[in-house]
């Protein structure tokens, strides 16, 4: 059985539908391992959890910074609240509708959780900054500074010396059709097109299609290309923040959560305060004695 959810991110007009396997517990959050990843800075690393008891489902907050809301009421941390099919709940400013078991209608194609995070980020960028899209920049070579914008997802953009390429390079060591870049919902890939001198990524020779990350360098001939991928960069930043924040809370059971106490050195801190207090008192006592005796 699979469960279906509708997700509406903040400030986005597009609503995404996603299906996940109906395991006994499902986590929602910003961390990479979440069953439903939500790459927004208002969402905690492990924000909320859905739990199953027979055919019934419940939602609980996992100690998130910005809260989980059901019927416009903020949930108590760790307290399970029944969730019925068709009901809307909110994680910070992200609205989620729990549709229950998927009807699996013919022709209905929900999102895969493998690409959901990237699609949500693309929606967010598209609603705020349409110009923010992956591009290939000539970092070094005769055509330094030129760019190839990967505007359309699923379109293949060729790079080479041929005039028919999307990015034409004036480099004799580059083949006529040397490499191809393609942006999909899982990221940007590059592949060699049977070129004479092949491809290198960050100094390593590669064959076949290879997934690229923001900032990686691709060498074709004597020309160095750099991928500028704001969506990948954003996802990486969200994940790094989630990994740092993920150490704050430690789940202990599906319906409860224990807060990890801050690791402070109370004994040492107390000793320092006591020492300072004694020094001040000693100083005051010395002044009083000087006035009494010396005066």
PDB file of C-alpha atoms in Angstrom:
ATOM      1  CA  UNK A   1       0.000   0.000   0.000  1.00  0.00           C
ATOM      2  CA  UNK A   2       1.120   3.505  -0.758  1.00  0.00           C
ATOM      3  CA  UNK A   3       0.088   6.789   0.831  1.00  0.00           C
ATOM      4  CA  UNK A   4      -0.542   9.969  -1.099  1.00  0.00           C
ATOM      5  CA  UNK A   5       0.169  13.512   0.053  1.00  0.00           C
ATOM      6  CA  UNK A   6      -0.333  16.937  -1.499  1.00  0.00           C
ATOM      7  CA  UNK A   7       2.342  19.485  -0.609  1.00  0.00           C
ATOM      8  CA  UNK A   8       2.070  23.258  -0.986  1.00  0.00           C
ATOM      9  CA  UNK A   9       5.324  25.082  -0.134  1.00  0.00           C
ATOM     10  CA  UNK A  10       5.372  28.682   1.099  1.00  0.00           C
ATOM     11  CA  UNK A  11       4.952  31.375  -1.585  1.00  0.00           C
ATOM     12  CA  UNK A  12       4.526  28.751  -4.330  1.00  0.00           C
ATOM     13  CA  UNK A  13       1.482  28.524  -6.564  1.00  0.00           C
ATOM     14  CA  UNK A  14       2.242  24.927  -7.554  1.00  0.00           C
ATOM     15  CA  UNK A  15       1.015  22.042  -5.425  1.00  0.00           C
ATOM     16  CA  UNK A  16       3.001  18.810  -5.620  1.00  0.00           C
ATOM     17  CA  UNK A  17       1.586  15.307  -5.119  1.00  0.00           C
ATOM     18  CA  UNK A  18       3.833  12.574  -3.755  1.00  0.00           C
ATOM     19  CA  UNK A  19       3.367   8.907  -2.859  1.00  0.00           C
ATOM     20  CA  UNK A  20       5.361   6.907  -0.318  1.00  0.00           C
ATOM     21  CA  UNK A  21       5.248   3.316   0.897  1.00  0.00           C
ATOM     22  CA  UNK A  22       2.973   2.992   3.929  1.00  0.00           C
ATOM     23  CA  UNK A  23       5.554   1.942   6.517  1.00  0.00           C
ATOM     24  CA  UNK A  24       4.642   1.889  10.235  1.00  0.00           C
ATOM     25  CA  UNK A  25       6.294   5.290  10.683  1.00  0.00           C
ATOM     26  CA  UNK A  26       7.119   8.072   8.221  1.00  0.00           C
ATOM     27  CA  UNK A  27       9.345  11.055   8.964  1.00  0.00           C
ATOM     28  CA  UNK A  28       8.992  14.489   7.418  1.00  0.00           C
ATOM     29  CA  UNK A  29      11.831  16.980   7.572  1.00  0.00           C
ATOM     30  CA  UNK A  30      14.793  18.663   5.972  1.00  0.00           C
ATOM     31  CA  UNK A  31      17.306  15.872   6.449  1.00  0.00           C
ATOM     32  CA  UNK A  32      18.244  13.724   3.454  1.00  0.00           C
ATOM     33  CA  UNK A  33      16.961  10.531   5.054  1.00  0.00           C
ATOM     34  CA  UNK A  34      13.416  11.812   5.608  1.00  0.00           C
ATOM     35  CA  UNK A  35      10.626   9.771   4.018  1.00  0.00           C
ATOM     36  CA  UNK A  36       9.154  13.050   2.761  1.00  0.00           C
ATOM     37  CA  UNK A  37      12.008  15.565   2.302  1.00  0.00           C
ATOM     38  CA  UNK A  38      11.062  19.230   2.644  1.00  0.00           C
ATOM     39  CA  UNK A  39      14.041  21.452   1.725  1.00  0.00           C
ATOM     40  CA  UNK A  40      12.997  24.708   3.385  1.00  0.00           C
ATOM     41  CA  UNK A  41      14.792  26.610   6.127  1.00  0.00           C
ATOM     42  CA  UNK A  42      11.590  26.849   8.198  1.00  0.00           C
ATOM     43  CA  UNK A  43      11.488  23.047   8.421  1.00  0.00           C
ATOM     44  CA  UNK A  44      13.531  21.235  11.072  1.00  0.00           C
ATOM     45  CA  UNK A  45      15.838  18.341  10.234  1.00  0.00           C
ATOM     46  CA  UNK A  46      13.346  15.875  11.763  1.00  0.00           C
ATOM     47  CA  UNK A  47      10.185  17.911  11.949  1.00  0.00           C
ATOM     48  CA  UNK A  48       7.245  15.486  12.310  1.00  0.00           C
ATOM     49  CA  UNK A  49       6.346  11.820  12.169  1.00  0.00           C
ATOM     50  CA  UNK A  50       3.302   9.907  10.946  1.00  0.00           C
ATOM     51  CA  UNK A  51       2.570   6.664  12.783  1.00  0.00           C
ATOM     52  CA  UNK A  52       0.242   3.815  11.857  1.00  0.00           C
ATOM     53  CA  UNK A  53      -1.909   1.749  14.194  1.00  0.00           C
ATOM     54  CA  UNK A  54      -3.820  -0.764  12.084  1.00  0.00           C
ATOM     55  CA  UNK A  55      -5.614   1.305   9.449  1.00  0.00           C
ATOM     56  CA  UNK A  56      -5.469   4.495  11.521  1.00  0.00           C
ATOM     57  CA  UNK A  57      -2.789   7.187  11.199  1.00  0.00           C
ATOM     58  CA  UNK A  58      -1.555   9.822  13.616  1.00  0.00           C
ATOM     59  CA  UNK A  59       0.834  12.774  13.386  1.00  0.00           C
ATOM     60  CA  UNK A  60       3.270  13.994  16.040  1.00  0.00           C
ATOM     61  CA  UNK A  61       5.708  16.884  16.211  1.00  0.00           C
ATOM     62  CA  UNK A  62       9.357  15.886  16.799  1.00  0.00           C
ATOM     63  CA  UNK A  63      10.408  18.997  18.687  1.00  0.00           C
ATOM     64  CA  UNK A  64      10.548  21.229  15.623  1.00  0.00           C
ATOM     65  CA  UNK A  65      11.546  24.873  15.939  1.00  0.00           C
ATOM     66  CA  UNK A  66       8.518  26.243  14.093  1.00  0.00           C
ATOM     67  CA  UNK A  67       5.896  23.713  15.055  1.00  0.00           C
ATOM     68  CA  UNK A  68       3.420  21.276  13.544  1.00  0.00           C
ATOM     69  CA  UNK A  69      -0.190  22.433  13.260  1.00  0.00           C
ATOM     70  CA  UNK A  70      -3.439  20.496  12.921  1.00  0.00           C
ATOM     71  CA  UNK A  71      -6.737  22.394  12.622  1.00  0.00           C
ATOM     72  CA  UNK A  72      -4.692  25.584  13.208  1.00  0.00           C
ATOM     73  CA  UNK A  73      -3.599  24.271  16.612  1.00  0.00           C
ATOM     74  CA  UNK A  74       0.054  23.735  17.412  1.00  0.00           C
ATOM     75  CA  UNK A  75       0.748  20.172  18.503  1.00  0.00           C
ATOM     76  CA  UNK A  76       2.452  19.304  21.761  1.00  0.00           C
ATOM     77  CA  UNK A  77       5.867  17.756  21.112  1.00  0.00           C
ATOM     78  CA  UNK A  78       5.678  13.965  20.925  1.00  0.00           C
ATOM     79  CA  UNK A  79       1.900  13.812  21.393  1.00  0.00           C
ATOM     80  CA  UNK A  80       0.112  11.723  18.760  1.00  0.00           C
ATOM     81  CA  UNK A  81      -2.927  13.301  17.100  1.00  0.00           C
ATOM     82  CA  UNK A  82      -5.301  11.297  14.852  1.00  0.00           C
ATOM     83  CA  UNK A  83      -5.066  12.154  11.158  1.00  0.00           C
ATOM     84  CA  UNK A  84      -7.888  11.280   8.785  1.00  0.00           C
ATOM     85  CA  UNK A  85      -7.790  11.010   5.008  1.00  0.00           C
ATOM     86  CA  UNK A  86      -8.307  14.387   3.354  1.00  0.00           C
ATOM     87  CA  UNK A  87      -7.166  16.331   6.408  1.00  0.00           C
ATOM     88  CA  UNK A  88      -4.681  19.197   6.096  1.00  0.00           C
ATOM     89  CA  UNK A  89      -1.836  19.730   8.525  1.00  0.00           C
ATOM     90  CA  UNK A  90       0.985  22.250   8.465  1.00  0.00           C
ATOM     91  CA  UNK A  91       4.693  22.030   9.173  1.00  0.00           C
ATOM     92  CA  UNK A  92       5.788  25.633   9.865  1.00  0.00           C
ATOM     93  CA  UNK A  93       4.582  27.345   6.664  1.00  0.00           C
ATOM     94  CA  UNK A  94       4.370  24.208   4.468  1.00  0.00           C
ATOM     95  CA  UNK A  95       0.824  22.894   3.975  1.00  0.00           C
ATOM     96  CA  UNK A  96       0.372  19.132   3.567  1.00  0.00           C
ATOM     97  CA  UNK A  97      -2.847  17.283   2.808  1.00  0.00           C
ATOM     98  CA  UNK A  98      -2.940  13.652   3.868  1.00  0.00           C
ATOM     99  CA  UNK A  99      -4.993  11.854   1.222  1.00  0.00           C
ATOM    100  CA  UNK A 100      -4.595   8.388   2.673  1.00  0.00           C
ATOM    101  CA  UNK A 101      -4.046   5.223   0.605  1.00  0.00           C
ATOM    102  CA  UNK A 102      -3.326   5.910  -3.058  1.00  0.00           C
ATOM    103  CA  UNK A 103      -6.248   5.142  -5.400  1.00  0.00           C
ATOM    104  CA  UNK A 104      -3.685   4.186  -8.081  1.00  0.00           C
ATOM    105  CA  UNK A 105      -5.758   5.556 -10.913  1.00  0.00           C
ATOM    106  CA  UNK A 106      -4.570   4.857 -14.444  1.00  0.00           C
ATOM    107  CA  UNK A 107      -2.791   7.865 -15.853  1.00  0.00           C
ATOM    108  CA  UNK A 108      -2.123   9.378 -12.421  1.00  0.00           C
ATOM    109  CA  UNK A 109       1.617   9.941 -12.012  1.00  0.00           C
ATOM    110  CA  UNK A 110       2.590  11.295  -8.582  1.00  0.00           C
ATOM    111  CA  UNK A 111       6.029  12.587  -7.717  1.00  0.00           C
ATOM    112  CA  UNK A 112       8.826  10.294  -6.609  1.00  0.00           C
ATOM    113  CA  UNK A 113      10.416  11.166  -3.287  1.00  0.00           C
ATOM    114  CA  UNK A 114      13.780  10.797  -5.054  1.00  0.00           C
ATOM    115  CA  UNK A 115      13.096  13.953  -7.069  1.00  0.00           C
ATOM    116  CA  UNK A 116      10.589  15.705  -4.798  1.00  0.00           C
ATOM    117  CA  UNK A 117      13.128  17.927  -3.046  1.00  0.00           C
ATOM    118  CA  UNK A 118      14.573  19.225  -6.312  1.00  0.00           C
ATOM    119  CA  UNK A 119      11.110  19.862  -7.769  1.00  0.00           C
ATOM    120  CA  UNK A 120      10.048  21.786  -4.659  1.00  0.00           C
ATOM    121  CA  UNK A 121      13.177  23.937  -4.870  1.00  0.00           C
ATOM    122  CA  UNK A 122      12.599  24.512  -8.585  1.00  0.00           C
ATOM    123  CA  UNK A 123       9.034  25.628  -7.827  1.00  0.00           C
ATOM    124  CA  UNK A 124      10.324  27.980  -5.148  1.00  0.00           C
ATOM    125  CA  UNK A 125      12.967  29.485  -7.423  1.00  0.00           C
ATOM    126  CA  UNK A 126      10.524  29.757 -10.312  1.00  0.00           C
ATOM    127  CA  UNK A 127       8.042  31.743  -8.239  1.00  0.00           C
ATOM    128  CA  UNK A 128      10.668  34.110  -6.843  1.00  0.00           C
ATOM    129  CA  UNK A 129      13.651  34.265  -9.198  1.00  0.00           C
ATOM    130  CA  UNK A 130      12.946  32.830 -12.648  1.00  0.00           C
ATOM    131  CA  UNK A 131      16.530  33.530 -13.765  1.00  0.00           C
ATOM    132  CA  UNK A 132      17.919  31.087 -11.198  1.00  0.00           C
ATOM    133  CA  UNK A 133      18.557  28.038 -13.364  1.00  0.00           C
ATOM    134  CA  UNK A 134      21.544  25.760 -13.875  1.00  0.00           C
ATOM    135  CA  UNK A 135      24.146  26.884 -16.396  1.00  0.00           C
ATOM    136  CA  UNK A 136      27.537  25.806 -17.702  1.00  0.00           C
ATOM    137  CA  UNK A 137      30.167  28.542 -17.537  1.00  0.00           C
ATOM    138  CA  UNK A 138      33.460  28.554 -19.474  1.00  0.00           C
ATOM    139  CA  UNK A 139      35.914  28.906 -16.595  1.00  0.00           C
ATOM    140  CA  UNK A 140      39.116  28.784 -18.602  1.00  0.00           C
ATOM    141  CA  UNK A 141      39.954  28.694 -22.310  1.00  0.00           C
ATOM    142  CA  UNK A 142      39.550  30.718 -25.492  1.00  0.00           C
ATOM    143  CA  UNK A 143      35.848  31.266 -24.796  1.00  0.00           C
ATOM    144  CA  UNK A 144      36.252  32.223 -21.141  1.00  0.00           C
ATOM    145  CA  UNK A 145      33.155  33.878 -19.700  1.00  0.00           C
ATOM    146  CA  UNK A 146      30.626  32.382 -22.103  1.00  0.00           C
ATOM    147  CA  UNK A 147      27.628  30.560 -20.633  1.00  0.00           C
ATOM    148  CA  UNK A 148      25.234  27.795 -21.615  1.00  0.00           C
ATOM    149  CA  UNK A 149      21.916  28.096 -19.788  1.00  0.00           C
ATOM    150  CA  UNK A 150      20.225  24.718 -19.226  1.00  0.00           C
ATOM    151  CA  UNK A 151      16.798  26.320 -19.373  1.00  0.00           C
ATOM    152  CA  UNK A 152      14.659  23.285 -20.229  1.00  0.00           C
ATOM    153  CA  UNK A 153      14.546  20.181 -18.074  1.00  0.00           C
ATOM    154  CA  UNK A 154      14.939  17.031 -20.163  1.00  0.00           C
ATOM    155  CA  UNK A 155      16.563  18.806 -23.109  1.00  0.00           C
ATOM    156  CA  UNK A 156      20.022  17.683 -24.269  1.00  0.00           C
ATOM    157  CA  UNK A 157      22.521  20.529 -24.786  1.00  0.00           C
ATOM    158  CA  UNK A 158      25.592  19.649 -26.848  1.00  0.00           C
ATOM    159  CA  UNK A 159      29.010  21.241 -26.448  1.00  0.00           C
ATOM    160  CA  UNK A 160      31.677  21.135 -29.172  1.00  0.00           C
ATOM    161  CA  UNK A 161      33.236  22.853 -32.196  1.00  0.00           C
ATOM    162  CA  UNK A 162      30.273  22.248 -34.517  1.00  0.00           C
ATOM    163  CA  UNK A 163      28.097  25.259 -35.269  1.00  0.00           C
ATOM    164  CA  UNK A 164      25.065  23.146 -34.424  1.00  0.00           C
ATOM    165  CA  UNK A 165      26.106  22.795 -30.759  1.00  0.00           C
ATOM    166  CA  UNK A 166      24.378  24.768 -28.049  1.00  0.00           C
ATOM    167  CA  UNK A 167      27.789  25.937 -26.844  1.00  0.00           C
ATOM    168  CA  UNK A 168      30.375  26.314 -29.612  1.00  0.00           C
ATOM    169  CA  UNK A 169      33.991  26.271 -28.433  1.00  0.00           C
ATOM    170  CA  UNK A 170      36.977  27.578 -30.366  1.00  0.00           C
ATOM    171  CA  UNK A 171      39.286  24.839 -29.105  1.00  0.00           C
ATOM    172  CA  UNK A 172      41.082  22.548 -31.566  1.00  0.00           C
ATOM    173  CA  UNK A 173      41.289  19.807 -28.932  1.00  0.00           C
ATOM    174  CA  UNK A 174      37.505  19.750 -28.594  1.00  0.00           C
ATOM    175  CA  UNK A 175      35.600  17.373 -30.890  1.00  0.00           C
ATOM    176  CA  UNK A 176      32.812  18.616 -33.158  1.00  0.00           C
ATOM    177  CA  UNK A 177      30.214  17.137 -30.791  1.00  0.00           C
ATOM    178  CA  UNK A 178      32.223  16.579 -27.651  1.00  0.00           C
ATOM    179  CA  UNK A 179      29.839  16.381 -24.666  1.00  0.00           C
ATOM    180  CA  UNK A 180      26.193  16.691 -23.749  1.00  0.00           C
ATOM    181  CA  UNK A 181      24.622  18.287 -20.669  1.00  0.00           C
ATOM    182  CA  UNK A 182      21.109  17.511 -19.500  1.00  0.00           C
ATOM    183  CA  UNK A 183      19.157  18.903 -16.578  1.00  0.00           C
ATOM    184  CA  UNK A 184      16.562  16.580 -15.070  1.00  0.00           C
ATOM    185  CA  UNK A 185      14.631  16.526 -11.810  1.00  0.00           C
ATOM    186  CA  UNK A 186      17.430  14.513 -10.253  1.00  0.00           C
ATOM    187  CA  UNK A 187      20.091  17.094 -11.215  1.00  0.00           C
ATOM    188  CA  UNK A 188      22.495  17.848 -14.070  1.00  0.00           C
ATOM    189  CA  UNK A 189      24.303  15.095 -15.937  1.00  0.00           C
ATOM    190  CA  UNK A 190      27.141  15.248 -18.448  1.00  0.00           C
ATOM    191  CA  UNK A 191      28.202  12.500 -20.863  1.00  0.00           C
ATOM    192  CA  UNK A 192      30.879  12.092 -23.474  1.00  0.00           C
ATOM    193  CA  UNK A 193      29.711  11.893 -27.096  1.00  0.00           C
ATOM    194  CA  UNK A 194      32.560   9.702 -28.296  1.00  0.00           C
ATOM    195  CA  UNK A 195      35.055  12.557 -28.324  1.00  0.00           C
ATOM    196  CA  UNK A 196      38.709  12.048 -29.186  1.00  0.00           C
ATOM    197  CA  UNK A 197      40.089  13.448 -25.918  1.00  0.00           C
ATOM    198  CA  UNK A 198      37.292  12.438 -23.547  1.00  0.00           C
ATOM    199  CA  UNK A 199      36.011  14.137 -20.381  1.00  0.00           C
ATOM    200  CA  UNK A 200      37.521  14.914 -17.011  1.00  0.00           C
ATOM    201  CA  UNK A 201      35.530  15.943 -13.943  1.00  0.00           C
ATOM    202  CA  UNK A 202      37.572  17.595 -11.218  1.00  0.00           C
ATOM    203  CA  UNK A 203      40.688  16.054 -12.754  1.00  0.00           C
ATOM    204  CA  UNK A 204      39.313  12.510 -13.038  1.00  0.00           C
ATOM    205  CA  UNK A 205      38.674  10.862 -16.420  1.00  0.00           C
ATOM    206  CA  UNK A 206      35.068   9.626 -16.678  1.00  0.00           C
ATOM    207  CA  UNK A 207      32.992   7.640 -19.147  1.00  0.00           C
ATOM    208  CA  UNK A 208      29.247   7.381 -19.525  1.00  0.00           C
ATOM    209  CA  UNK A 209      26.698   9.714 -17.959  1.00  0.00           C
ATOM    210  CA  UNK A 210      27.882  11.333 -14.716  1.00  0.00           C
ATOM    211  CA  UNK A 211      25.863  13.373 -12.242  1.00  0.00           C
ATOM    212  CA  UNK A 212      27.344  16.802 -11.569  1.00  0.00           C
ATOM    213  CA  UNK A 213      27.120  18.973  -8.494  1.00  0.00           C
ATOM    214  CA  UNK A 214      27.291  22.725  -8.200  1.00  0.00           C
ATOM    215  CA  UNK A 215      30.818  24.059  -8.671  1.00  0.00           C
ATOM    216  CA  UNK A 216      32.301  20.945 -10.282  1.00  0.00           C
ATOM    217  CA  UNK A 217      34.711  21.430 -13.181  1.00  0.00           C
ATOM    218  CA  UNK A 218      34.488  19.570 -16.508  1.00  0.00           C
ATOM    219  CA  UNK A 219      37.488  19.547 -18.828  1.00  0.00           C
ATOM    220  CA  UNK A 220      36.819  19.192 -22.569  1.00  0.00           C
ATOM    221  CA  UNK A 221      39.960  19.504 -24.657  1.00  0.00           C
ATOM    222  CA  UNK A 222      41.797  22.477 -23.165  1.00  0.00           C
ATOM    223  CA  UNK A 223      38.599  24.196 -22.052  1.00  0.00           C
ATOM    224  CA  UNK A 224      37.451  24.043 -18.448  1.00  0.00           C
ATOM    225  CA  UNK A 225      33.715  24.286 -17.798  1.00  0.00           C
ATOM    226  CA  UNK A 226      32.104  24.936 -14.417  1.00  0.00           C
ATOM    227  CA  UNK A 227      28.572  23.959 -13.436  1.00  0.00           C
ATOM    228  CA  UNK A 228      26.635  26.731 -11.711  1.00  0.00           C
ATOM    229  CA  UNK A 229      23.560  25.005 -10.272  1.00  0.00           C
ATOM    230  CA  UNK A 230      21.682  27.176  -7.728  1.00  0.00           C
ATOM    231  CA  UNK A 231      19.118  24.447  -6.993  1.00  0.00           C
ATOM    232  CA  UNK A 232      21.811  21.911  -6.126  1.00  0.00           C
ATOM    233  CA  UNK A 233      23.630  24.569  -4.076  1.00  0.00           C
ATOM    234  CA  UNK A 234      20.443  25.398  -2.163  1.00  0.00           C
ATOM    235  CA  UNK A 235      19.723  21.724  -1.451  1.00  0.00           C
ATOM    236  CA  UNK A 236      23.269  21.199  -0.211  1.00  0.00           C
ATOM    237  CA  UNK A 237      23.011  24.210   2.103  1.00  0.00           C
ATOM    238  CA  UNK A 238      19.681  22.975   3.470  1.00  0.00           C
ATOM    239  CA  UNK A 239      21.164  19.534   4.072  1.00  0.00           C
ATOM    240  CA  UNK A 240      24.222  20.939   5.844  1.00  0.00           C
ATOM    241  CA  UNK A 241      21.960  22.986   8.105  1.00  0.00           C
ATOM    242  CA  UNK A 242      19.786  19.928   8.729  1.00  0.00           C
ATOM    243  CA  UNK A 243      22.827  17.829   9.661  1.00  0.00           C
ATOM    244  CA  UNK A 244      23.988  20.476  12.144  1.00  0.00           C
ATOM    245  CA  UNK A 245      20.511  20.891  13.610  1.00  0.00           C
ATOM    246  CA  UNK A 246      19.863  17.152  13.660  1.00  0.00           C
ATOM    247  CA  UNK A 247      22.048  16.705  16.731  1.00  0.00           C
ATOM    248  CA  UNK A 248      19.688  18.798  18.871  1.00  0.00           C
ATOM    249  CA  UNK A 249      16.953  16.184  19.224  1.00  0.00           C
ATOM    250  CA  UNK A 250      17.172  12.411  19.593  1.00  0.00           C
ATOM    251  CA  UNK A 251      14.013  10.317  18.928  1.00  0.00           C
ATOM    252  CA  UNK A 252      13.387   7.611  21.519  1.00  0.00           C
ATOM    253  CA  UNK A 253      10.100   6.066  20.336  1.00  0.00           C
ATOM    254  CA  UNK A 254       7.524   6.568  17.561  1.00  0.00           C
ATOM    255  CA  UNK A 255       5.296   8.620  19.859  1.00  0.00           C
ATOM    256  CA  UNK A 256       7.831  10.438  21.999  1.00  0.00           C
ATOM    257  CA  UNK A 257      11.002  12.436  21.768  1.00  0.00           C
ATOM    258  CA  UNK A 258      13.757  13.199  24.228  1.00  0.00           C
ATOM    259  CA  UNK A 259      15.598  16.486  24.121  1.00  0.00           C
ATOM    260  CA  UNK A 260      19.347  16.128  24.404  1.00  0.00           C
ATOM    261  CA  UNK A 261      20.505  18.352  27.282  1.00  0.00           C
ATOM    262  CA  UNK A 262      23.111  20.973  26.407  1.00  0.00           C
ATOM    263  CA  UNK A 263      26.593  19.858  27.301  1.00  0.00           C
ATOM    264  CA  UNK A 264      27.785  22.658  29.565  1.00  0.00           C
ATOM    265  CA  UNK A 265      30.514  22.419  32.246  1.00  0.00           C
ATOM    266  CA  UNK A 266      28.436  23.449  35.300  1.00  0.00           C
ATOM    267  CA  UNK A 267      31.096  22.572  37.856  1.00  0.00           C
ATOM    268  CA  UNK A 268      33.730  24.647  36.128  1.00  0.00           C
ATOM    269  CA  UNK A 269      31.335  27.535  35.568  1.00  0.00           C
ATOM    270  CA  UNK A 270      30.303  27.490  39.229  1.00  0.00           C
ATOM    271  CA  UNK A 271      33.906  27.485  40.346  1.00  0.00           C
ATOM    272  CA  UNK A 272      34.718  30.505  38.189  1.00  0.00           C
ATOM    273  CA  UNK A 273      31.745  32.472  39.493  1.00  0.00           C
ATOM    274  CA  UNK A 274      32.628  31.587  43.080  1.00  0.00           C
ATOM    275  CA  UNK A 275      36.237  32.620  42.603  1.00  0.00           C
ATOM    276  CA  UNK A 276      35.223  35.994  41.166  1.00  0.00           C
ATOM    277  CA  UNK A 277      32.766  36.574  44.034  1.00  0.00           C
ATOM    278  CA  UNK A 278      35.416  35.768  46.662  1.00  0.00           C
ATOM    279  CA  UNK A 279      37.887  38.114  44.996  1.00  0.00           C
ATOM    280  CA  UNK A 280      35.358  40.969  45.038  1.00  0.00           C
ATOM    281  CA  UNK A 281      34.456  40.352  48.673  1.00  0.00           C
ATOM    282  CA  UNK A 282      38.128  40.216  49.632  1.00  0.00           C
ATOM    283  CA  UNK A 283      38.745  43.524  47.906  1.00  0.00           C
ATOM    284  CA  UNK A 284      35.839  45.204  49.692  1.00  0.00           C
ATOM    285  CA  UNK A 285      37.000  43.799  53.039  1.00  0.00           C
ATOM    286  CA  UNK A 286      40.492  45.132  52.451  1.00  0.00           C
ATOM    287  CA  UNK A 287      39.210  48.656  51.740  1.00  0.00           C
ATOM    288  CA  UNK A 288      37.068  48.674  54.878  1.00  0.00           C
ATOM    289  CA  UNK A 289      40.034  47.525  56.996  1.00  0.00           C
ATOM    290  CA  UNK A 290      42.288  50.199  55.476  1.00  0.00           C
ATOM    291  CA  UNK A 291      39.814  52.952  56.305  1.00  0.00           C
ATOM    292  CA  UNK A 292      39.383  51.713  59.870  1.00  0.00           C
ATOM    293  CA  UNK A 293      43.071  51.228  60.624  1.00  0.00           C
ATOM    294  CA  UNK A 294      44.695  53.824  58.432  1.00  0.00           C
ATOM    295  CA  UNK A 295      42.156  56.534  59.182  1.00  0.00           C
TER     296      UNK A 295
END
